[in-house]
Amino acid sequence: MKLIIQIPCYNEAETLEIALNDLPKHIDGIDKIEVLIINDGSQDNTVEVAKNWGIDYVVNFKRNKGLAKGFMAGLDACLRNGADIIVNTDADNQYNGADIEKIVRPILEGKTDIVIGERPIAQTEHFSPLKKKLQKFGSWVVRKASKSDIPDAPSGFRAYSREAAMRMNVANEYTYTLETIVQAGRNSIAMESVPIRTNGELRPSRLFSSMFGYVKKSMLTILRAFMMYKPLMFFTILGSILFGAGVIIGIRFIVYFIQGTGNGHIQSLILSSTLLLIGFQTFVIGLQADLISANRKLLEDIQYRVKKIDYAQQDKSNDSED
């Protein structure tokens, strides 16, 4: 059983060694622990620090591509190097390395395929009150969109089984944390959450430049993921609101018409007709999106099978080299 710990890095020379030293050297049930970093276009000596420490693998981007692309590239590299379990953690030592054993244990015991670390957000001192409330609200929205019970959706401290990792797809370029939960929940991939500890802040977060930017990008990511995996429901709800508004305004016009004052409310009739038409068209768009979604599921299944064959061949190649 091989565990590969992947760490996305962007100019992390000052904190990377601290995070690496905190990683566990042995976990019961794991035969080999290896470490991989994703160098996301770092301009400092992040890679040099990693190599001097004795890192096993490095995925190099010549320019910064963002957290989502780095995460997917890391999963691919881990799977190609024979990982049975993949843990994702941060280079700023936000998460306690000893808790890696806690998040891989449910996978080792065959209870689940994805484990997400639940941070003690209420007790985290460097989180502002506003950020704490937004984190809580965002996690609630993700739970509703994914039909899961994950309490800390933005947490990047998580473990994936090999099977779950092969089924992951991230379409947005912002972050993998929210979309992968929605995807796993809607595809009935087993997930659970375990409480974890966090360390003191070594540097400010680089994921967003402002709280407004964080909220905007997070909500767009959740909305896009929900539209991808439940398009008919999304467009039916939207279409029903528009169609219902058209019906109400239409009834209002009919009442005035019966009372003999309809001539002064022609605008209501026009608005009602427009809303009814748009509502119906929105529902039709939902039907078309649902057909596209069904086709996407077939493509995802094909992609999974191709990955399975590809990685199996890679494993055989690695074994022959050994």
PDB file of C-alpha atoms in Angstrom:
ATOM      1  CA  MET A   1       0.000   0.000   0.000  1.00  0.00           C
ATOM      2  CA  LYS A   2       1.602   3.237  -1.183  1.00  0.00           C
ATOM      3  CA  LEU A   3       0.665   6.716   0.054  1.00  0.00           C
ATOM      4  CA  ILE A   4       1.787   9.763  -1.904  1.00  0.00           C
ATOM      5  CA  ILE A   5       1.414  13.155  -0.225  1.00  0.00           C
ATOM      6  CA  GLN A   6       1.060  15.922  -2.786  1.00  0.00           C
ATOM      7  CA  ILE A   7       1.783  19.569  -1.989  1.00  0.00           C
ATOM      8  CA  PRO A   8       0.901  22.408  -4.399  1.00  0.00           C
ATOM      9  CA  CYS A   9       3.613  25.086  -4.245  1.00  0.00           C
ATOM     10  CA  TYR A  10       3.871  28.655  -5.483  1.00  0.00           C
ATOM     11  CA  ASN A  11       6.858  30.564  -4.082  1.00  0.00           C
ATOM     12  CA  GLU A  12       6.922  28.484  -0.903  1.00  0.00           C
ATOM     13  CA  ALA A  13      10.695  28.400  -0.251  1.00  0.00           C
ATOM     14  CA  GLU A  14      10.285  29.979   3.194  1.00  0.00           C
ATOM     15  CA  THR A  15       7.664  27.563   4.552  1.00  0.00           C
ATOM     16  CA  LEU A  16       8.005  24.362   2.503  1.00  0.00           C
ATOM     17  CA  GLU A  17      10.718  22.747   4.625  1.00  0.00           C
ATOM     18  CA  ILE A  18       8.648  23.335   7.777  1.00  0.00           C
ATOM     19  CA  ALA A  19       5.676  21.573   6.169  1.00  0.00           C
ATOM     20  CA  LEU A  20       7.845  18.718   4.869  1.00  0.00           C
ATOM     21  CA  ASN A  21       9.450  18.121   8.277  1.00  0.00           C
ATOM     22  CA  ASP A  22       5.974  17.837   9.786  1.00  0.00           C
ATOM     23  CA  LEU A  23       4.936  14.938   7.513  1.00  0.00           C
ATOM     24  CA  PRO A  24       4.689  11.447   9.039  1.00  0.00           C
ATOM     25  CA  LYS A  25       7.444   8.913   8.321  1.00  0.00           C
ATOM     26  CA  HIS A  26       5.331   5.853   9.117  1.00  0.00           C
ATOM     27  CA  ILE A  27       1.629   4.982   9.222  1.00  0.00           C
ATOM     28  CA  ASP A  28       0.322   1.547  10.218  1.00  0.00           C
ATOM     29  CA  GLY A  29      -1.119  -0.161   7.147  1.00  0.00           C
ATOM     30  CA  ILE A  30       0.988   1.897   4.730  1.00  0.00           C
ATOM     31  CA  ASP A  31       4.051   0.201   3.240  1.00  0.00           C
ATOM     32  CA  LYS A  32       5.596   3.252   1.595  1.00  0.00           C
ATOM     33  CA  ILE A  33       5.126   7.022   2.020  1.00  0.00           C
ATOM     34  CA  GLU A  34       6.347   9.307  -0.763  1.00  0.00           C
ATOM     35  CA  VAL A  35       6.052  13.045  -1.300  1.00  0.00           C
ATOM     36  CA  LEU A  36       5.307  14.979  -4.485  1.00  0.00           C
ATOM     37  CA  ILE A  37       5.257  18.733  -4.991  1.00  0.00           C
ATOM     38  CA  ILE A  38       3.503  20.641  -7.763  1.00  0.00           C
ATOM     39  CA  ASN A  39       5.709  23.615  -8.609  1.00  0.00           C
ATOM     40  CA  ASP A  40       3.110  26.052  -9.955  1.00  0.00           C
ATOM     41  CA  GLY A  41       5.511  28.420 -11.704  1.00  0.00           C
ATOM     42  CA  SER A  42       7.441  29.422  -8.580  1.00  0.00           C
ATOM     43  CA  GLN A  43       9.963  32.231  -9.055  1.00  0.00           C
ATOM     44  CA  ASP A  44      11.953  31.511  -5.903  1.00  0.00           C
ATOM     45  CA  ASN A  45      13.991  28.421  -4.956  1.00  0.00           C
ATOM     46  CA  THR A  46      11.017  26.255  -3.952  1.00  0.00           C
ATOM     47  CA  VAL A  47      12.169  23.318  -6.092  1.00  0.00           C
ATOM     48  CA  GLU A  48      15.712  23.536  -4.733  1.00  0.00           C
ATOM     49  CA  VAL A  49      14.412  23.427  -1.156  1.00  0.00           C
ATOM     50  CA  ALA A  50      12.263  20.401  -2.018  1.00  0.00           C
ATOM     51  CA  LYS A  51      15.109  18.516  -3.697  1.00  0.00           C
ATOM     52  CA  ASN A  52      17.530  19.264  -0.875  1.00  0.00           C
ATOM     53  CA  TRP A  53      14.980  17.861   1.550  1.00  0.00           C
ATOM     54  CA  GLY A  54      14.737  14.653  -0.492  1.00  0.00           C
ATOM     55  CA  ILE A  55      11.405  14.997  -2.268  1.00  0.00           C
ATOM     56  CA  ASP A  56      10.407  11.968  -4.379  1.00  0.00           C
ATOM     57  CA  TYR A  57       8.629  13.653  -7.294  1.00  0.00           C
ATOM     58  CA  VAL A  58       8.289  17.140  -8.764  1.00  0.00           C
ATOM     59  CA  VAL A  59       5.610  18.292 -11.226  1.00  0.00           C
ATOM     60  CA  ASN A  60       6.840  21.492 -12.883  1.00  0.00           C
ATOM     61  CA  PHE A  61       4.762  24.266 -14.446  1.00  0.00           C
ATOM     62  CA  LYS A  62       6.755  26.946 -16.268  1.00  0.00           C
ATOM     63  CA  ARG A  63       4.139  29.545 -15.358  1.00  0.00           C
ATOM     64  CA  ASN A  64       1.485  29.818 -12.683  1.00  0.00           C
ATOM     65  CA  LYS A  65      -1.660  27.891 -13.667  1.00  0.00           C
ATOM     66  CA  GLY A  66      -3.613  28.048 -10.436  1.00  0.00           C
ATOM     67  CA  LEU A  67      -4.638  25.674  -7.688  1.00  0.00           C
ATOM     68  CA  ALA A  68      -7.192  23.668  -9.686  1.00  0.00           C
ATOM     69  CA  LYS A  69      -4.830  22.718 -12.528  1.00  0.00           C
ATOM     70  CA  GLY A  70      -2.041  22.014 -10.081  1.00  0.00           C
ATOM     71  CA  PHE A  71      -4.284  19.697  -8.079  1.00  0.00           C
ATOM     72  CA  MET A  72      -5.295  17.688 -11.155  1.00  0.00           C
ATOM     73  CA  ALA A  73      -1.699  17.476 -12.409  1.00  0.00           C
ATOM     74  CA  GLY A  74      -0.682  16.218  -8.982  1.00  0.00           C
ATOM     75  CA  LEU A  75      -3.368  13.516  -8.978  1.00  0.00           C
ATOM     76  CA  ASP A  76      -2.236  12.358 -12.417  1.00  0.00           C
ATOM     77  CA  ALA A  77       1.410  12.170 -11.344  1.00  0.00           C
ATOM     78  CA  CYS A  78       0.543  10.326  -8.119  1.00  0.00           C
ATOM     79  CA  LEU A  79      -1.554   7.771  -9.959  1.00  0.00           C
ATOM     80  CA  ARG A  80       1.164   7.243 -12.576  1.00  0.00           C
ATOM     81  CA  ASN A  81       3.618   6.553  -9.777  1.00  0.00           C
ATOM     82  CA  GLY A  82       1.435   3.877  -8.241  1.00  0.00           C
ATOM     83  CA  ALA A  83      -0.323   5.688  -5.394  1.00  0.00           C
ATOM     84  CA  ASP A  84      -3.041   3.692  -3.647  1.00  0.00           C
ATOM     85  CA  ILE A  85      -3.963   6.689  -1.477  1.00  0.00           C
ATOM     86  CA  ILE A  86      -3.296  10.351  -2.233  1.00  0.00           C
ATOM     87  CA  VAL A  87      -3.234  13.042   0.432  1.00  0.00           C
ATOM     88  CA  ASN A  88      -3.354  16.715  -0.511  1.00  0.00           C
ATOM     89  CA  THR A  89      -1.943  19.240   1.956  1.00  0.00           C
ATOM     90  CA  ASP A  90      -0.593  22.804   1.905  1.00  0.00           C
ATOM     91  CA  ALA A  91       2.991  24.061   1.693  1.00  0.00           C
ATOM     92  CA  ASP A  92       2.391  26.758   4.333  1.00  0.00           C
ATOM     93  CA  ASN A  93       2.067  24.131   7.089  1.00  0.00           C
ATOM     94  CA  GLN A  94      -1.526  25.163   7.779  1.00  0.00           C
ATOM     95  CA  TYR A  95      -2.460  21.551   8.571  1.00  0.00           C
ATOM     96  CA  ASN A  96      -0.956  19.313  11.232  1.00  0.00           C
ATOM     97  CA  GLY A  97       1.095  16.613   9.499  1.00  0.00           C
ATOM     98  CA  ALA A  98       0.352  14.059  12.238  1.00  0.00           C
ATOM     99  CA  ASP A  99      -3.336  14.201  11.247  1.00  0.00           C
ATOM    100  CA  ILE A 100      -2.541  12.595   7.884  1.00  0.00           C
ATOM    101  CA  GLU A 101      -2.932   9.275   9.653  1.00  0.00           C
ATOM    102  CA  LYS A 102      -6.432  10.317  10.750  1.00  0.00           C
ATOM    103  CA  ILE A 103      -7.606  11.158   7.236  1.00  0.00           C
ATOM    104  CA  VAL A 104      -6.172   8.043   5.562  1.00  0.00           C
ATOM    105  CA  ARG A 105      -7.448   5.628   8.223  1.00  0.00           C
ATOM    106  CA  PRO A 106     -11.098   5.471   6.958  1.00  0.00           C
ATOM    107  CA  ILE A 107      -9.793   4.674   3.458  1.00  0.00           C
ATOM    108  CA  LEU A 108      -7.440   1.997   4.779  1.00  0.00           C
ATOM    109  CA  GLU A 109     -10.371   0.438   6.627  1.00  0.00           C
ATOM    110  CA  GLY A 110     -12.465   0.448   3.438  1.00  0.00           C
ATOM    111  CA  LYS A 111     -15.139   2.736   4.892  1.00  0.00           C
ATOM    112  CA  THR A 112     -14.938   5.518   2.312  1.00  0.00           C
ATOM    113  CA  ASP A 113     -13.113   6.839  -0.765  1.00  0.00           C
ATOM    114  CA  ILE A 114     -12.673  10.512   0.118  1.00  0.00           C
ATOM    115  CA  VAL A 115     -11.868  11.988   3.524  1.00  0.00           C
ATOM    116  CA  ILE A 116     -11.890  15.744   4.136  1.00  0.00           C
ATOM    117  CA  GLY A 117     -10.308  17.314   7.184  1.00  0.00           C
ATOM    118  CA  GLU A 118     -12.630  19.520   9.217  1.00  0.00           C
ATOM    119  CA  ARG A 119     -10.737  22.512  10.578  1.00  0.00           C
ATOM    120  CA  PRO A 120     -11.677  24.086  13.930  1.00  0.00           C
ATOM    121  CA  ILE A 121     -12.746  27.271  12.133  1.00  0.00           C
ATOM    122  CA  ALA A 122     -14.475  28.805  15.159  1.00  0.00           C
ATOM    123  CA  GLN A 123     -11.248  28.523  17.173  1.00  0.00           C
ATOM    124  CA  THR A 124      -8.867  29.633  14.391  1.00  0.00           C
ATOM    125  CA  GLU A 125      -7.501  32.975  15.558  1.00  0.00           C
ATOM    126  CA  HIS A 126      -6.206  34.294  12.223  1.00  0.00           C
ATOM    127  CA  PHE A 127      -9.667  33.899  10.602  1.00  0.00           C
ATOM    128  CA  SER A 128     -11.693  37.093  10.851  1.00  0.00           C
ATOM    129  CA  PRO A 129     -15.318  36.862  12.095  1.00  0.00           C
ATOM    130  CA  LEU A 130     -16.523  37.641   8.557  1.00  0.00           C
ATOM    131  CA  LYS A 131     -14.364  34.895   7.048  1.00  0.00           C
ATOM    132  CA  LYS A 132     -15.641  32.390   9.609  1.00  0.00           C
ATOM    133  CA  LYS A 133     -19.252  33.196   8.727  1.00  0.00           C
ATOM    134  CA  LEU A 134     -18.533  33.018   4.989  1.00  0.00           C
ATOM    135  CA  GLN A 135     -16.748  29.683   5.401  1.00  0.00           C
ATOM    136  CA  LYS A 136     -19.752  28.336   7.282  1.00  0.00           C
ATOM    137  CA  PHE A 137     -22.229  29.671   4.721  1.00  0.00           C
ATOM    138  CA  GLY A 138     -20.167  28.383   1.780  1.00  0.00           C
ATOM    139  CA  SER A 139     -19.972  24.909   3.310  1.00  0.00           C
ATOM    140  CA  TRP A 140     -23.757  24.930   3.812  1.00  0.00           C
ATOM    141  CA  VAL A 141     -24.295  25.810   0.139  1.00  0.00           C
ATOM    142  CA  VAL A 142     -21.921  23.023  -0.956  1.00  0.00           C
ATOM    143  CA  ARG A 143     -23.739  20.522   1.281  1.00  0.00           C
ATOM    144  CA  LYS A 144     -27.028  21.422  -0.385  1.00  0.00           C
ATOM    145  CA  ALA A 145     -25.539  21.299  -3.891  1.00  0.00           C
ATOM    146  CA  SER A 146     -23.718  18.005  -3.309  1.00  0.00           C
ATOM    147  CA  LYS A 147     -26.260  16.309  -1.010  1.00  0.00           C
ATOM    148  CA  SER A 148     -23.414  15.567   1.376  1.00  0.00           C
ATOM    149  CA  ASP A 149     -22.714  16.343   5.030  1.00  0.00           C
ATOM    150  CA  ILE A 150     -19.193  17.766   4.684  1.00  0.00           C
ATOM    151  CA  PRO A 151     -18.933  20.581   7.289  1.00  0.00           C
ATOM    152  CA  ASP A 152     -15.741  22.234   5.958  1.00  0.00           C
ATOM    153  CA  ALA A 153     -15.954  22.286   2.158  1.00  0.00           C
ATOM    154  CA  PRO A 154     -13.044  24.728   1.494  1.00  0.00           C
ATOM    155  CA  SER A 155     -10.582  22.537   3.415  1.00  0.00           C
ATOM    156  CA  GLY A 156      -7.675  21.497   1.197  1.00  0.00           C
ATOM    157  CA  PHE A 157      -6.518  18.797   3.617  1.00  0.00           C
ATOM    158  CA  ARG A 158      -8.008  15.636   2.162  1.00  0.00           C
ATOM    159  CA  ALA A 159      -7.322  12.047   1.169  1.00  0.00           C
ATOM    160  CA  TYR A 160      -8.444  10.152  -1.943  1.00  0.00           C
ATOM    161  CA  SER A 161      -8.464   6.468  -2.687  1.00  0.00           C
ATOM    162  CA  ARG A 162      -7.036   5.449  -6.054  1.00  0.00           C
ATOM    163  CA  GLU A 163     -10.527   4.801  -7.436  1.00  0.00           C
ATOM    164  CA  ALA A 164     -11.854   8.177  -6.307  1.00  0.00           C
ATOM    165  CA  ALA A 165      -8.816  10.017  -7.680  1.00  0.00           C
ATOM    166  CA  MET A 166      -9.334   8.469 -11.121  1.00  0.00           C
ATOM    167  CA  ARG A 167     -12.899   9.808 -11.203  1.00  0.00           C
ATOM    168  CA  MET A 168     -12.026  13.394 -10.316  1.00  0.00           C
ATOM    169  CA  ASN A 169     -12.497  16.162 -12.903  1.00  0.00           C
ATOM    170  CA  VAL A 170     -12.135  19.886 -12.260  1.00  0.00           C
ATOM    171  CA  ALA A 171     -13.531  22.263 -14.884  1.00  0.00           C
ATOM    172  CA  ASN A 172     -12.997  25.610 -13.136  1.00  0.00           C
ATOM    173  CA  GLU A 173      -9.600  27.321 -12.906  1.00  0.00           C
ATOM    174  CA  TYR A 174     -10.039  28.727  -9.397  1.00  0.00           C
ATOM    175  CA  THR A 175      -9.982  25.871  -6.878  1.00  0.00           C
ATOM    176  CA  TYR A 176     -10.660  22.151  -6.719  1.00  0.00           C
ATOM    177  CA  THR A 177     -12.087  22.083  -3.172  1.00  0.00           C
ATOM    178  CA  LEU A 178     -15.732  22.968  -3.848  1.00  0.00           C
ATOM    179  CA  GLU A 179     -16.258  21.390  -7.272  1.00  0.00           C
ATOM    180  CA  THR A 180     -14.808  18.005  -6.318  1.00  0.00           C
ATOM    181  CA  ILE A 181     -17.218  17.742  -3.369  1.00  0.00           C
ATOM    182  CA  VAL A 182     -20.214  18.541  -5.577  1.00  0.00           C
ATOM    183  CA  GLN A 183     -18.952  16.065  -8.172  1.00  0.00           C
ATOM    184  CA  ALA A 184     -18.376  13.301  -5.627  1.00  0.00           C
ATOM    185  CA  GLY A 185     -21.720  13.895  -3.926  1.00  0.00           C
ATOM    186  CA  ARG A 186     -23.705  13.893  -7.159  1.00  0.00           C
ATOM    187  CA  ASN A 187     -21.841  10.784  -8.410  1.00  0.00           C
ATOM    188  CA  SER A 188     -22.440   8.931  -5.120  1.00  0.00           C
ATOM    189  CA  ILE A 189     -18.749   8.590  -4.252  1.00  0.00           C
ATOM    190  CA  ALA A 190     -18.404   7.757  -0.555  1.00  0.00           C
ATOM    191  CA  MET A 191     -17.146  10.748   1.466  1.00  0.00           C
ATOM    192  CA  GLU A 192     -16.694  11.516   5.113  1.00  0.00           C
ATOM    193  CA  SER A 193     -15.144  14.191   7.295  1.00  0.00           C
ATOM    194  CA  VAL A 194     -12.813  13.928  10.283  1.00  0.00           C
ATOM    195  CA  PRO A 195     -11.802  16.696  12.706  1.00  0.00           C
ATOM    196  CA  ILE A 196      -8.222  17.898  12.308  1.00  0.00           C
ATOM    197  CA  ARG A 197      -5.871  20.416  13.899  1.00  0.00           C
ATOM    198  CA  THR A 198      -4.349  23.485  12.296  1.00  0.00           C
ATOM    199  CA  ASN A 199      -1.072  25.262  12.928  1.00  0.00           C
ATOM    200  CA  GLY A 200      -0.412  28.964  13.330  1.00  0.00           C
ATOM    201  CA  GLU A 201      -0.384  31.165  10.232  1.00  0.00           C
ATOM    202  CA  LEU A 202       3.062  31.438   8.613  1.00  0.00           C
ATOM    203  CA  ARG A 203       1.918  33.669   5.752  1.00  0.00           C
ATOM    204  CA  PRO A 204      -1.353  35.255   4.510  1.00  0.00           C
ATOM    205  CA  SER A 205      -3.542  33.217   2.165  1.00  0.00           C
ATOM    206  CA  ARG A 206      -2.789  33.716  -1.541  1.00  0.00           C
ATOM    207  CA  LEU A 207      -5.948  32.118  -2.854  1.00  0.00           C
ATOM    208  CA  PHE A 208      -7.845  35.417  -2.982  1.00  0.00           C
ATOM    209  CA  SER A 209      -6.898  39.078  -2.844  1.00  0.00           C
ATOM    210  CA  SER A 210     -10.099  40.266  -1.141  1.00  0.00           C
ATOM    211  CA  MET A 211     -13.065  38.822   0.730  1.00  0.00           C
ATOM    212  CA  PHE A 212     -15.417  39.972  -2.031  1.00  0.00           C
ATOM    213  CA  GLY A 213     -13.287  38.207  -4.644  1.00  0.00           C
ATOM    214  CA  TYR A 214     -13.303  35.020  -2.561  1.00  0.00           C
ATOM    215  CA  VAL A 215     -17.088  35.052  -2.153  1.00  0.00           C
ATOM    216  CA  LYS A 216     -17.702  35.823  -5.825  1.00  0.00           C
ATOM    217  CA  LYS A 217     -15.400  33.109  -7.136  1.00  0.00           C
ATOM    218  CA  SER A 218     -16.648  30.548  -4.624  1.00  0.00           C
ATOM    219  CA  MET A 219     -20.308  31.151  -5.438  1.00  0.00           C
ATOM    220  CA  LEU A 220     -19.638  31.010  -9.179  1.00  0.00           C
ATOM    221  CA  THR A 221     -17.725  27.757  -8.718  1.00  0.00           C
ATOM    222  CA  ILE A 222     -20.565  26.175  -6.718  1.00  0.00           C
ATOM    223  CA  LEU A 223     -23.192  27.425  -9.177  1.00  0.00           C
ATOM    224  CA  ARG A 224     -21.250  26.130 -12.171  1.00  0.00           C
ATOM    225  CA  ALA A 225     -20.708  22.746 -10.555  1.00  0.00           C
ATOM    226  CA  PHE A 226     -24.416  22.463  -9.696  1.00  0.00           C
ATOM    227  CA  MET A 227     -25.356  23.397 -13.268  1.00  0.00           C
ATOM    228  CA  MET A 228     -22.979  20.734 -14.604  1.00  0.00           C
ATOM    229  CA  TYR A 229     -24.253  17.901 -12.456  1.00  0.00           C
ATOM    230  CA  LYS A 230     -27.933  18.854 -12.009  1.00  0.00           C
ATOM    231  CA  PRO A 231     -28.781  21.023 -15.050  1.00  0.00           C
ATOM    232  CA  LEU A 232     -32.424  20.012 -15.361  1.00  0.00           C
ATOM    233  CA  MET A 233     -33.148  20.858 -11.736  1.00  0.00           C
ATOM    234  CA  PHE A 234     -31.335  24.198 -12.013  1.00  0.00           C
ATOM    235  CA  PHE A 235     -33.088  25.334 -15.196  1.00  0.00           C
ATOM    236  CA  THR A 236     -36.444  23.970 -14.038  1.00  0.00           C
ATOM    237  CA  ILE A 237     -36.248  26.043 -10.860  1.00  0.00           C
ATOM    238  CA  LEU A 238     -35.178  29.131 -12.818  1.00  0.00           C
ATOM    239  CA  GLY A 239     -37.796  28.570 -15.510  1.00  0.00           C
ATOM    240  CA  SER A 240     -40.532  27.967 -12.929  1.00  0.00           C
ATOM    241  CA  ILE A 241     -39.770  31.281 -11.228  1.00  0.00           C
ATOM    242  CA  LEU A 242     -40.030  33.158 -14.523  1.00  0.00           C
ATOM    243  CA  PHE A 243     -43.085  31.217 -15.694  1.00  0.00           C
ATOM    244  CA  GLY A 244     -44.804  31.640 -12.317  1.00  0.00           C
ATOM    245  CA  ALA A 245     -44.187  35.399 -12.379  1.00  0.00           C
ATOM    246  CA  GLY A 246     -45.716  35.493 -15.861  1.00  0.00           C
ATOM    247  CA  VAL A 247     -48.789  33.598 -14.667  1.00  0.00           C
ATOM    248  CA  ILE A 248     -49.300  35.925 -11.707  1.00  0.00           C
ATOM    249  CA  ILE A 249     -48.998  39.051 -13.838  1.00  0.00           C
ATOM    250  CA  GLY A 250     -51.290  37.446 -16.466  1.00  0.00           C
ATOM    251  CA  ILE A 251     -53.952  36.721 -13.843  1.00  0.00           C
ATOM    252  CA  ARG A 252     -53.659  40.304 -12.661  1.00  0.00           C
ATOM    253  CA  PHE A 253     -54.331  41.529 -16.217  1.00  0.00           C
ATOM    254  CA  ILE A 254     -57.319  39.183 -16.589  1.00  0.00           C
ATOM    255  CA  VAL A 255     -58.830  40.527 -13.356  1.00  0.00           C
ATOM    256  CA  TYR A 256     -58.479  44.098 -14.617  1.00  0.00           C
ATOM    257  CA  PHE A 257     -59.872  43.033 -18.016  1.00  0.00           C
ATOM    258  CA  ILE A 258     -62.969  41.476 -16.417  1.00  0.00           C
ATOM    259  CA  GLN A 259     -63.461  44.648 -14.418  1.00  0.00           C
ATOM    260  CA  GLY A 260     -63.387  46.596 -17.680  1.00  0.00           C
ATOM    261  CA  THR A 261     -60.109  48.411 -17.012  1.00  0.00           C
ATOM    262  CA  GLY A 262     -57.791  46.166 -19.007  1.00  0.00           C
ATOM    263  CA  ASN A 263     -56.945  48.820 -21.604  1.00  0.00           C
ATOM    264  CA  GLY A 264     -54.745  50.625 -19.088  1.00  0.00           C
ATOM    265  CA  HIS A 265     -52.714  47.538 -18.312  1.00  0.00           C
ATOM    266  CA  ILE A 266     -51.551  46.370 -21.728  1.00  0.00           C
ATOM    267  CA  GLN A 267     -47.951  46.564 -20.451  1.00  0.00           C
ATOM    268  CA  SER A 268     -48.804  43.841 -17.913  1.00  0.00           C
ATOM    269  CA  LEU A 269     -50.051  41.603 -20.727  1.00  0.00           C
ATOM    270  CA  ILE A 270     -46.835  42.140 -22.699  1.00  0.00           C
ATOM    271  CA  LEU A 271     -44.663  41.475 -19.618  1.00  0.00           C
ATOM    272  CA  SER A 272     -46.666  38.371 -18.736  1.00  0.00           C
ATOM    273  CA  SER A 273     -46.319  36.973 -22.258  1.00  0.00           C
ATOM    274  CA  THR A 274     -42.591  37.675 -22.251  1.00  0.00           C
ATOM    275  CA  LEU A 275     -42.039  35.986 -18.885  1.00  0.00           C
ATOM    276  CA  LEU A 276     -44.114  32.958 -19.891  1.00  0.00           C
ATOM    277  CA  LEU A 277     -42.117  32.588 -23.097  1.00  0.00           C
ATOM    278  CA  ILE A 278     -38.748  33.013 -21.363  1.00  0.00           C
ATOM    279  CA  GLY A 279     -39.781  30.581 -18.612  1.00  0.00           C
ATOM    280  CA  PHE A 280     -40.757  27.943 -21.176  1.00  0.00           C
ATOM    281  CA  GLN A 281     -37.550  28.477 -23.150  1.00  0.00           C
ATOM    282  CA  THR A 282     -35.522  28.144 -19.955  1.00  0.00           C
ATOM    283  CA  PHE A 283     -37.146  24.778 -19.271  1.00  0.00           C
ATOM    284  CA  VAL A 284     -36.347  23.652 -22.828  1.00  0.00           C
ATOM    285  CA  ILE A 285     -32.725  24.739 -22.280  1.00  0.00           C
ATOM    286  CA  GLY A 286     -32.769  22.607 -19.132  1.00  0.00           C
ATOM    287  CA  LEU A 287     -33.863  19.568 -21.158  1.00  0.00           C
ATOM    288  CA  GLN A 288     -31.055  20.145 -23.636  1.00  0.00           C
ATOM    289  CA  ALA A 289     -28.531  20.649 -20.807  1.00  0.00           C
ATOM    290  CA  ASP A 290     -29.729  17.415 -19.191  1.00  0.00           C
ATOM    291  CA  LEU A 291     -29.057  15.518 -22.418  1.00  0.00           C
ATOM    292  CA  ILE A 292     -25.575  17.078 -22.566  1.00  0.00           C
ATOM    293  CA  SER A 293     -25.066  16.102 -18.913  1.00  0.00           C
ATOM    294  CA  ALA A 294     -25.990  12.498 -19.692  1.00  0.00           C
ATOM    295  CA  ASN A 295     -23.437  12.525 -22.508  1.00  0.00           C
ATOM    296  CA  ARG A 296     -20.836  14.017 -20.137  1.00  0.00           C
ATOM    297  CA  LYS A 297     -21.414  11.145 -17.696  1.00  0.00           C
ATOM    298  CA  LEU A 298     -20.732   8.653 -20.492  1.00  0.00           C
ATOM    299  CA  LEU A 299     -17.537  10.537 -21.388  1.00  0.00           C
ATOM    300  CA  GLU A 300     -16.466  10.571 -17.730  1.00  0.00           C
ATOM    301  CA  ASP A 301     -16.997   6.816 -17.544  1.00  0.00           C
ATOM    302  CA  ILE A 302     -14.935   6.311 -20.698  1.00  0.00           C
ATOM    303  CA  GLN A 303     -12.247   8.609 -19.296  1.00  0.00           C
ATOM    304  CA  TYR A 304     -12.191   6.592 -16.068  1.00  0.00           C
ATOM    305  CA  ARG A 305     -11.771   3.320 -17.953  1.00  0.00           C
ATOM    306  CA  VAL A 306      -8.998   4.779 -20.127  1.00  0.00           C
ATOM    307  CA  LYS A 307      -7.221   6.080 -17.018  1.00  0.00           C
ATOM    308  CA  LYS A 308      -7.533   2.695 -15.362  1.00  0.00           C
ATOM    309  CA  ILE A 309      -5.893   0.962 -18.317  1.00  0.00           C
ATOM    310  CA  ASP A 310      -3.252   3.678 -18.707  1.00  0.00           C
ATOM    311  CA  TYR A 311      -2.242   3.700 -15.043  1.00  0.00           C
ATOM    312  CA  ALA A 312      -2.234  -0.110 -14.867  1.00  0.00           C
ATOM    313  CA  GLN A 313       0.225  -0.196 -17.769  1.00  0.00           C
ATOM    314  CA  GLN A 314       2.310   2.484 -16.047  1.00  0.00           C
ATOM    315  CA  ASP A 315       2.381   0.394 -12.856  1.00  0.00           C
ATOM    316  CA  LYS A 316       3.619  -2.632 -14.797  1.00  0.00           C
ATOM    317  CA  SER A 317       6.306  -0.478 -16.399  1.00  0.00           C
ATOM    318  CA  ASN A 318       7.425   0.848 -13.012  1.00  0.00           C
ATOM    319  CA  ASP A 319       7.521  -2.677 -11.571  1.00  0.00           C
ATOM    320  CA  SER A 320       9.675  -3.937 -14.457  1.00  0.00           C
ATOM    321  CA  GLU A 321      12.116  -1.040 -13.929  1.00  0.00           C
ATOM    322  CA  ASP A 322      12.397  -1.882 -10.247  1.00  0.00           C
TER     323      ASP A 322
END
